[in-house]
Coordinates of C-alpha atoms (C1' of nucleotides) in Angstrom, one line a residue:
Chain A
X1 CA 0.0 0.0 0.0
X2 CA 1.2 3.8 -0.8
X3 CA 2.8 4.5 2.5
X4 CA 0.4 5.8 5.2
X5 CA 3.0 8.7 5.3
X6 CA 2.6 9.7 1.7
X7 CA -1.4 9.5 2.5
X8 CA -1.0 11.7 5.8
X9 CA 1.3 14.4 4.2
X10 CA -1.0 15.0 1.3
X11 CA -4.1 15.3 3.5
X12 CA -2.4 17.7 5.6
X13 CA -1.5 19.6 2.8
X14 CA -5.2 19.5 1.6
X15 CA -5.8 20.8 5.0
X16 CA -3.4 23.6 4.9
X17 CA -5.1 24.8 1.7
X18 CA -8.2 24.3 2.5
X19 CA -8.2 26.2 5.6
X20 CA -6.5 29.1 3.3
X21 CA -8.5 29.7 0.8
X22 CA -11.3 29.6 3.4
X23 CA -9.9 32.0 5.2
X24 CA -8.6 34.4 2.3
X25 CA -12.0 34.1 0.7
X26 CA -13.3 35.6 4.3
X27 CA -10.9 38.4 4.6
X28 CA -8.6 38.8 2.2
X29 CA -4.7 37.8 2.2
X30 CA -3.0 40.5 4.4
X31 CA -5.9 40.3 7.0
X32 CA -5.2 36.3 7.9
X33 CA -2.1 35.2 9.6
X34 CA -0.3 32.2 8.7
X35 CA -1.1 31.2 12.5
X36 CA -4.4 31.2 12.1
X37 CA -4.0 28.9 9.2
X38 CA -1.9 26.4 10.5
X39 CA -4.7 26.6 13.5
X40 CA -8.0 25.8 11.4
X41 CA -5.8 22.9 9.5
X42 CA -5.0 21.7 12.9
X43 CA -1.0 21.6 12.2
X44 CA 1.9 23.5 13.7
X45 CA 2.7 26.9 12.4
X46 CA 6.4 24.8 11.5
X47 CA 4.9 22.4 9.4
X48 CA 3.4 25.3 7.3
X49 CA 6.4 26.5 6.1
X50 CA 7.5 23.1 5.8
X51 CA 5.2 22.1 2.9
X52 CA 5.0 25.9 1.5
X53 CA 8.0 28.2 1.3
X54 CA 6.0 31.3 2.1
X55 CA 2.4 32.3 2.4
X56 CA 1.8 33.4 -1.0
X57 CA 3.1 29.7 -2.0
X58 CA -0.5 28.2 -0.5
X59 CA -2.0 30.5 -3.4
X60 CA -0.7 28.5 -6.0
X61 CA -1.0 24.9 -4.6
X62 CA -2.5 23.2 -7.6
X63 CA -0.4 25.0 -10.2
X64 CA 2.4 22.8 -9.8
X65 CA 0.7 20.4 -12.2
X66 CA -0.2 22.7 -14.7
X67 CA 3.3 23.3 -16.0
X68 CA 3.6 19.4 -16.3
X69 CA 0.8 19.5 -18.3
X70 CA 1.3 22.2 -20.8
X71 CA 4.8 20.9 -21.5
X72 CA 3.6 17.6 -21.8
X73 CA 0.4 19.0 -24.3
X74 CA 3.4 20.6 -26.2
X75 CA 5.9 17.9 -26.8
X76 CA 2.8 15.6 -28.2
X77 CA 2.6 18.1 -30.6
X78 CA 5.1 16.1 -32.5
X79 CA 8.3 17.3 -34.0
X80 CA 8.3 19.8 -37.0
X81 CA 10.5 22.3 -35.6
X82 CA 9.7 25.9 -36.6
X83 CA 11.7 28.1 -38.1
X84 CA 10.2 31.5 -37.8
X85 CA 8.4 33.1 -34.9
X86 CA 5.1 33.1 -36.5
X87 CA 5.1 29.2 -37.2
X88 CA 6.7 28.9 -33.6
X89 CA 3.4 30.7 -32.5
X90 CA 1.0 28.7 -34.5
X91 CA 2.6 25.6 -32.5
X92 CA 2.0 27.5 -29.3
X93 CA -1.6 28.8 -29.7
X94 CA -3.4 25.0 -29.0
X95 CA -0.8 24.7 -25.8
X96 CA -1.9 28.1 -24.4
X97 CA -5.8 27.7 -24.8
X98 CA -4.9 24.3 -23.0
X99 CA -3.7 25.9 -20.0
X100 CA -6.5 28.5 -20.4
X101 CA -8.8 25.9 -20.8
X102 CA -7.3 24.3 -17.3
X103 CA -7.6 26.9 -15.2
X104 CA -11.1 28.0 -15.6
X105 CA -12.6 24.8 -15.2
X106 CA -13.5 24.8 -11.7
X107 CA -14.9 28.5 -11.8
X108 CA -15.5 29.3 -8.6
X109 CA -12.3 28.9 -8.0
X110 CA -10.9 30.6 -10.6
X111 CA -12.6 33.7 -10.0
X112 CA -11.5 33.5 -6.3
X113 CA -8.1 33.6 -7.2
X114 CA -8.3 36.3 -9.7
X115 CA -9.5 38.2 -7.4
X116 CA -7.3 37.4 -4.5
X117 CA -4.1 38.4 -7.0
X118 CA -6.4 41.7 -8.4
X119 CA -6.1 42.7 -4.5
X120 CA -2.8 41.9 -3.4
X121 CA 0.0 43.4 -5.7
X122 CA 2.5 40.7 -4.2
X123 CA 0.1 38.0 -5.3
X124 CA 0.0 39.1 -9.1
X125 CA 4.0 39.7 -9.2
X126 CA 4.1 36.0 -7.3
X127 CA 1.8 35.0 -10.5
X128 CA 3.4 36.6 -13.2
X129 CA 6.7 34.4 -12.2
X130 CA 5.3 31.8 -12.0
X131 CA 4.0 32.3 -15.9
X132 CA 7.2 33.5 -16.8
X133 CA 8.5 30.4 -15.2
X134 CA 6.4 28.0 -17.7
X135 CA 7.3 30.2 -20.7
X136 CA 11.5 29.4 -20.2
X137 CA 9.9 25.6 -20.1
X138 CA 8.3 26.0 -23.4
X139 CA 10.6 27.7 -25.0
X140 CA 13.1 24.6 -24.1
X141 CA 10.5 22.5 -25.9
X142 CA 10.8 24.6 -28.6
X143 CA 14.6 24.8 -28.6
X144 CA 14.6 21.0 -28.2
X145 CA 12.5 20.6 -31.4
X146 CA 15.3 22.6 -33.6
X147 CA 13.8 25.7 -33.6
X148 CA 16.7 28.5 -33.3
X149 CA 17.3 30.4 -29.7
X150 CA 16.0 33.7 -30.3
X151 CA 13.2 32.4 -31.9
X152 CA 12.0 30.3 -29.0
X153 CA 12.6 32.9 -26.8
X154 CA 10.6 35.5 -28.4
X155 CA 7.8 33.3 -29.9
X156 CA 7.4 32.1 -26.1
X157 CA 7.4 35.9 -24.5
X158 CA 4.7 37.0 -27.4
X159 CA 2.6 33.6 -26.6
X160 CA 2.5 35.2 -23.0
X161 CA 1.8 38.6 -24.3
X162 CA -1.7 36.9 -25.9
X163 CA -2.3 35.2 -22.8
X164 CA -1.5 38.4 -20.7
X165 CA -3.8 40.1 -22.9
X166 CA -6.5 37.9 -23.4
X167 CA -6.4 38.0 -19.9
X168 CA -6.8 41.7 -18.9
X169 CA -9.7 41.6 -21.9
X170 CA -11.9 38.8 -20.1
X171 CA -11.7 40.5 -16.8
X172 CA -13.1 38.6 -14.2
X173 CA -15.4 36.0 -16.2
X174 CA -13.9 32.4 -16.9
X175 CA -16.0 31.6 -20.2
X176 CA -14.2 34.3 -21.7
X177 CA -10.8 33.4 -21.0
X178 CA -10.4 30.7 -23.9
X179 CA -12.5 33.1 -26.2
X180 CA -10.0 36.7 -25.7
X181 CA -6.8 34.9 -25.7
X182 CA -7.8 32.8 -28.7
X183 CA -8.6 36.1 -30.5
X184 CA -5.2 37.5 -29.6
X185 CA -3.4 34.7 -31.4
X186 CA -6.2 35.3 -34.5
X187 CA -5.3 39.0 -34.6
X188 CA -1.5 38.0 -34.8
X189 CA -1.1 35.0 -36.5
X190 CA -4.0 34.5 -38.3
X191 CA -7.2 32.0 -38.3
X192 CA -5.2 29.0 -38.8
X193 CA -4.6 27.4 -35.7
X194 CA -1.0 24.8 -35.0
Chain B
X1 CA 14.8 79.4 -4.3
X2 CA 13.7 75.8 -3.7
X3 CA 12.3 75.7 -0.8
X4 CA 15.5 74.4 1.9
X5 CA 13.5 71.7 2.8
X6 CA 12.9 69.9 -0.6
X7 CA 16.9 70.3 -1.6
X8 CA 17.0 68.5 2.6
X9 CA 14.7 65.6 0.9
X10 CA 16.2 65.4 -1.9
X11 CA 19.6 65.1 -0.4
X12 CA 18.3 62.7 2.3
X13 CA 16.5 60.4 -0.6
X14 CA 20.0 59.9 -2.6
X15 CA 22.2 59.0 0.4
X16 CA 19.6 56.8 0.9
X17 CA 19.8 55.5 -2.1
X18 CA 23.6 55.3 -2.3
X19 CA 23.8 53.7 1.0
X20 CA 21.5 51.2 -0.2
X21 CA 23.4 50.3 -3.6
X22 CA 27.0 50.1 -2.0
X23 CA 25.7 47.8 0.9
X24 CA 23.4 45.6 -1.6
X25 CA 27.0 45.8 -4.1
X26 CA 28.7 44.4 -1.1
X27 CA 26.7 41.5 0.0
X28 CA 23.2 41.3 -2.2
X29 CA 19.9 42.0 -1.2
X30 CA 19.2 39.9 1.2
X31 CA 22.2 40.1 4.0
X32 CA 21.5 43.9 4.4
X33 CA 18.9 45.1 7.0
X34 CA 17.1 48.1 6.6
X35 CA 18.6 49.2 9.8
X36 CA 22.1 49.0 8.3
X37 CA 21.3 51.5 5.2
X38 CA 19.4 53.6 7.5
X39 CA 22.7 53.9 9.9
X40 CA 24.8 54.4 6.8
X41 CA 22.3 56.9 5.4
X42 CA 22.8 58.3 8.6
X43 CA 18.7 58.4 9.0
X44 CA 16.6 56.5 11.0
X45 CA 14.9 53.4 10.4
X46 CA 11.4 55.3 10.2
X47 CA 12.7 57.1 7.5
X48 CA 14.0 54.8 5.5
X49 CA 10.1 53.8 5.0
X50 CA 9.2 57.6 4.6
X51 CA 10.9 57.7 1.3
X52 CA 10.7 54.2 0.1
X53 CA 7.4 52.1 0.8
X54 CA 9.7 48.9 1.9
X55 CA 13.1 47.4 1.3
X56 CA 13.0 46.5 -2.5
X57 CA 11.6 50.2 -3.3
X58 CA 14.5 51.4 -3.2
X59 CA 16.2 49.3 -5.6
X60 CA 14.3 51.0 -8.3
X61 CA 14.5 54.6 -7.0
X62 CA 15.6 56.0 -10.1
X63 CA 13.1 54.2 -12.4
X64 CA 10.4 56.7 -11.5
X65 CA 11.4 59.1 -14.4
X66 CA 11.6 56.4 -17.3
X67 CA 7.4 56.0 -16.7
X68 CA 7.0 59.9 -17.5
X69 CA 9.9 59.8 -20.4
X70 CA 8.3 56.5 -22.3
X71 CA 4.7 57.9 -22.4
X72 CA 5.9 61.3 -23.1
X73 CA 7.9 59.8 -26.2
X74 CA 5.3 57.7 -27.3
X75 CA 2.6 60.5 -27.2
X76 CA 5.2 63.0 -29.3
X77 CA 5.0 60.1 -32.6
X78 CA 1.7 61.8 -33.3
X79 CA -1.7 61.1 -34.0
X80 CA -1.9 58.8 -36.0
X81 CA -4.2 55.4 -34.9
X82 CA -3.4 52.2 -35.9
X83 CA -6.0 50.0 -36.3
X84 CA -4.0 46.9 -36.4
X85 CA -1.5 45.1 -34.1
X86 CA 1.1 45.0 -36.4
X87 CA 0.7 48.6 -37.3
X88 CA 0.5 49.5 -33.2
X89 CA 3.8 47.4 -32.6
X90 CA 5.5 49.4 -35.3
X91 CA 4.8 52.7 -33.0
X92 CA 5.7 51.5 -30.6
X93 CA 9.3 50.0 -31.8
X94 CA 10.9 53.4 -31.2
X95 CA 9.4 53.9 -27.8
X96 CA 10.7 50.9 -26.2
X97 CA 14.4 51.2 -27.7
X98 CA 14.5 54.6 -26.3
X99 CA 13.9 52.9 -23.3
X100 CA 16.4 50.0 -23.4
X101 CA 18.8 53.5 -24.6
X102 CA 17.5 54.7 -21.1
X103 CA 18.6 51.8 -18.6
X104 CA 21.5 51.2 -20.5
X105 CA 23.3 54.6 -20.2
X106 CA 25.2 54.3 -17.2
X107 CA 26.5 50.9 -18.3
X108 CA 27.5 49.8 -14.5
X109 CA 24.7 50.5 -12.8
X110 CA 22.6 48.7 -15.1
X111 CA 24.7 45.7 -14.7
X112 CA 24.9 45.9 -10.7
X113 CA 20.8 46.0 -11.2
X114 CA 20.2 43.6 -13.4
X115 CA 22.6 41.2 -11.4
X116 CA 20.4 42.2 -8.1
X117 CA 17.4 41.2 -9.7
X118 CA 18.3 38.1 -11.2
X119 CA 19.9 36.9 -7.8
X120 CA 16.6 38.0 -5.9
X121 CA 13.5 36.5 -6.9
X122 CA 11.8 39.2 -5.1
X123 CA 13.5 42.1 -7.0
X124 CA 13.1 40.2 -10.5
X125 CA 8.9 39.7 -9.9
X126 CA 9.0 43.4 -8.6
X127 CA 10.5 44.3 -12.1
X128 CA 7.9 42.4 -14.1
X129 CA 5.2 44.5 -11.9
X130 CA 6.8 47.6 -12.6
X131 CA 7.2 47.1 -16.6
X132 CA 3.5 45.6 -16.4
X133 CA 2.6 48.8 -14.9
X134 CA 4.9 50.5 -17.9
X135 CA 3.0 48.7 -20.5
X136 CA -0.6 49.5 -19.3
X137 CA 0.3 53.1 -19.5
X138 CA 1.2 52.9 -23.2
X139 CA -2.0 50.6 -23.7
X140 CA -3.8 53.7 -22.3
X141 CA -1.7 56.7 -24.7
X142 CA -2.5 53.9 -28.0
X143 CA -6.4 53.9 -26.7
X144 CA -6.4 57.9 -26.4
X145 CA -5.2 58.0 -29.9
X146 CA -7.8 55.8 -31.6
X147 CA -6.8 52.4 -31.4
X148 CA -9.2 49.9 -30.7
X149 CA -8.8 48.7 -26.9
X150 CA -8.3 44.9 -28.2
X151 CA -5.6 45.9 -30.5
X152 CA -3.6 48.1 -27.9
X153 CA -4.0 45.7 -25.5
X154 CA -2.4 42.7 -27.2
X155 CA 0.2 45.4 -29.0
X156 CA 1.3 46.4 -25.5
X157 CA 1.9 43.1 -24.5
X158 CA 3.8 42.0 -27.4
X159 CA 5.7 44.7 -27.6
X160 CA 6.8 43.8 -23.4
X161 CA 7.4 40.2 -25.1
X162 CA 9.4 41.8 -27.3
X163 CA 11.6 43.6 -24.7
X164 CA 11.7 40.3 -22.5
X165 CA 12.7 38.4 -25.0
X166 CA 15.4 40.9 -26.3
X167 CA 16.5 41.3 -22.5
X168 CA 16.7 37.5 -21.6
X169 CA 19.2 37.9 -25.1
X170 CA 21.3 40.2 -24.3
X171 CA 21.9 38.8 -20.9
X172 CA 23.6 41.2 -19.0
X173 CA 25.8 42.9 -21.7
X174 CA 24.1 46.5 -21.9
X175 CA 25.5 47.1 -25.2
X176 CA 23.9 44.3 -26.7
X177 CA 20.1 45.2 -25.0
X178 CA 19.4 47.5 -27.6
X179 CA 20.3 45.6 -30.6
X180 CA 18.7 42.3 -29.5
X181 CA 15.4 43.8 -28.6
X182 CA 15.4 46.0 -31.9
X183 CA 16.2 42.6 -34.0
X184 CA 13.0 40.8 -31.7
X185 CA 10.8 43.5 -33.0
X186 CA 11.8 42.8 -36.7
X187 CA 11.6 38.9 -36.4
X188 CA 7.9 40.4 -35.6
X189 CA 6.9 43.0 -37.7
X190 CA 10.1 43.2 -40.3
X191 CA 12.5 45.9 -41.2
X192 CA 10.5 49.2 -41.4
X193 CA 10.5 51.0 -38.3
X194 CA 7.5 53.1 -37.0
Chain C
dG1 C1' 14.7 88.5 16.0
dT2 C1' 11.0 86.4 18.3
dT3 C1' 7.0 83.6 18.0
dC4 C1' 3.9 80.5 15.9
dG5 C1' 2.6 76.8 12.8
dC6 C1' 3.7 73.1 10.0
dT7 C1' 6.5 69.5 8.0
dG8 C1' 9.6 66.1 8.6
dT9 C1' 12.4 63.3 11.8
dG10 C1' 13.7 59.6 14.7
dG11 C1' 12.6 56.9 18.7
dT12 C1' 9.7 53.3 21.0
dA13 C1' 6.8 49.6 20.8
dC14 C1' 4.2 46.2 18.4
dT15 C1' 2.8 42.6 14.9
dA16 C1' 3.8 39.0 11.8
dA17 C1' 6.8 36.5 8.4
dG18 C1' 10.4 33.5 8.1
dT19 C1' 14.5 30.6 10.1
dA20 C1' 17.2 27.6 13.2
dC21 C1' 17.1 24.2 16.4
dC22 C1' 15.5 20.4 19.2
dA23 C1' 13.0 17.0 21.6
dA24 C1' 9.2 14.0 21.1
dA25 C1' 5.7 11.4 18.3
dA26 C1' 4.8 8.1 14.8
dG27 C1' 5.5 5.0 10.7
dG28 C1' 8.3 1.0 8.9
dA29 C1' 11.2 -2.9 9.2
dA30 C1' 13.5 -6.3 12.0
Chain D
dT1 C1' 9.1 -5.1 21.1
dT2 C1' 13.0 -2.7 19.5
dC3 C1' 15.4 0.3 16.7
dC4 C1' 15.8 3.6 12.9
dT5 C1' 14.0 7.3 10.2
dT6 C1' 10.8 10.7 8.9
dT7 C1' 7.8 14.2 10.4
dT8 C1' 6.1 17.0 13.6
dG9 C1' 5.3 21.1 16.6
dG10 C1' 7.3 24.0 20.0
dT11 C1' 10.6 27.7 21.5
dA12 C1' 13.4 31.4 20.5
dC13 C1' 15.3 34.7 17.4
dT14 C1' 15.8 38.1 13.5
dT15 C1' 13.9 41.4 10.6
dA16 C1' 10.3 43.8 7.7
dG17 C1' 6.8 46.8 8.2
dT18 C1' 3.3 49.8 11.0
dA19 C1' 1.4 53.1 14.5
dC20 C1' 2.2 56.5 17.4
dC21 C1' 4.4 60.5 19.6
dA22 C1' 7.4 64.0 21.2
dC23 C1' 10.7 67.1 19.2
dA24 C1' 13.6 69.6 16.0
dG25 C1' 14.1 72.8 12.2
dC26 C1' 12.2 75.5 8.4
dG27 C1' 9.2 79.4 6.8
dA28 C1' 6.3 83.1 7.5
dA29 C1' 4.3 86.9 10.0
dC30 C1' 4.7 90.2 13.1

DNA sequence: GTTCGCTGTGGTACTAAGTACCAAAAGGAA
DNA sequence: TTCCTTTTGGTACTTAGTACCACAGCGAAC
């Protein structure tokens, strides 16, 4: 059997986040100390930090997966290797309405954590990061397919602008997501899509 | 004349600031306390946070101007709205190598700050806030002129891709900032400038 | 030049994040 | 049971950031 260990540790980190976004969703990030968290998820104030580096961390608990995903989404994508940023971008555009795709699904949620980074100015630089993180991953994927450095790099920063963009278009409301960042790609690269 | 008191600010506000840089030169961000600059300023703790709103602030104490200088270039071009991204991105080429010409003119400092930010996690998502901030101002001078909000939304993004990309190029060689992010905006939008 | 008002200063005291360390609890294997 | 290892939670400490307050120094009016 998987270890009653590994089956504690990932319930209490449920817990943890659990009792987080509870308490975030109540009053707000700055207003709840990481006390009172460990408290309602019934661990030590030590173990918080153990299984996040810093408060804001919590925020992002189920992103972690994400990147997995989208580099995983783009590897399938087979191997053509582009040569030019707009081909590079046309490989992109599926990956990035993937992750789009992702995050809105549970709405609720979603719209929660928009708001909680719309709020807190820490949050959103904590978020943008972590984006920029996934877009050095994808540009490896792309420079691991043969497509030149300084097109990968760019082609992954302007996919990020469209998401960026799309983003600040739909505002707040999850069935738009998919719909604005898809039209950013259309008005750059065109109706054709991969 | 100036009022005593402002030159008595103003005076206060750069040792501040050269305190800062020569400690964070010495041993990085991090292994400086406030307290330290504040002695070296020879200010007080409290006033440390009267001029700057925490510790990172004052990393970017001389970035304030380069806000006012981008729009104010980007408003001179004219009046002339584009109606498509491509066409936005081309007005805005010139505006964001003027910039790059910007934080590139005193050649050391720029390489002490970008080697601050790219040790300090902090300082580097603080950066992304601040050129966010950057970019939604120049969304806002393309909307006044007659550009449709979609299109100067995703132009104003790509044209941050652009820089990113041109920036993660470059490395940390300040002669080569320039020349990178100009050849990212031509992999984009081809040779013709404005 | 003296007095009055205002702005800015720096000190004290407090809260909360994050770190280091340690002793004890609890799972896993013998 | 016994022993080893992982995980826990408590204590104590440092530092960022905030609130508050008494005081100093500038500027203006008389």
């Amino acid at each position: 059997m998987a270890d009653l260990r590994d089956r504690k540790r990932q319930r209490a980190r449920e817990k943890i986040v659990e009792a987080a976004f509870a308490l975030f969703a109540e009053r707000g990030f700055a207003d709840v100390t990481v006390t009172e968290i460990a408290e309602r998820a019934e661990v030590g104030r030590t173990t918080f930090f153990r299984y996040f580096g810093d408060k804001q961390e919590v925020v992002f608990a189920d992103e972690q997966g994400l990147l997995e995903e989208m580099t995983e989404h783009q590897r399938s994508l087979g191997m053509i290797s582009a040569q030019d940023v707009i081909t590079a971008l046309r490989q992109l555009r599926g990956t990035v309405l993937a992750l789009c795709t992702a995050i809105t699904k549970d709405e609720k949620h979603y719209v929660v954590h928009e708001q909680l980074l719309e709020r807190t100015p820490e949050l959103h630089d904590r978020s943008v990061r972590k984006l920029q993180r996934y877009t050095e991953t994808i540009e490896g994927v792309l420079i691991d397919r043969g497509t030149p450095r300084e097109v990968a790099v760019l082609a992954a920063q302007l996919a990020l602008g469209c998401f960026h963009a799309g983003r600040r278009l739909a505002g707040f409301d999850p069935t738009q997501l998919v719909g604005e960042v898809d039209a950013a790609f259309e008005r750059l690269v065109g109706k054709q899509r991969r």
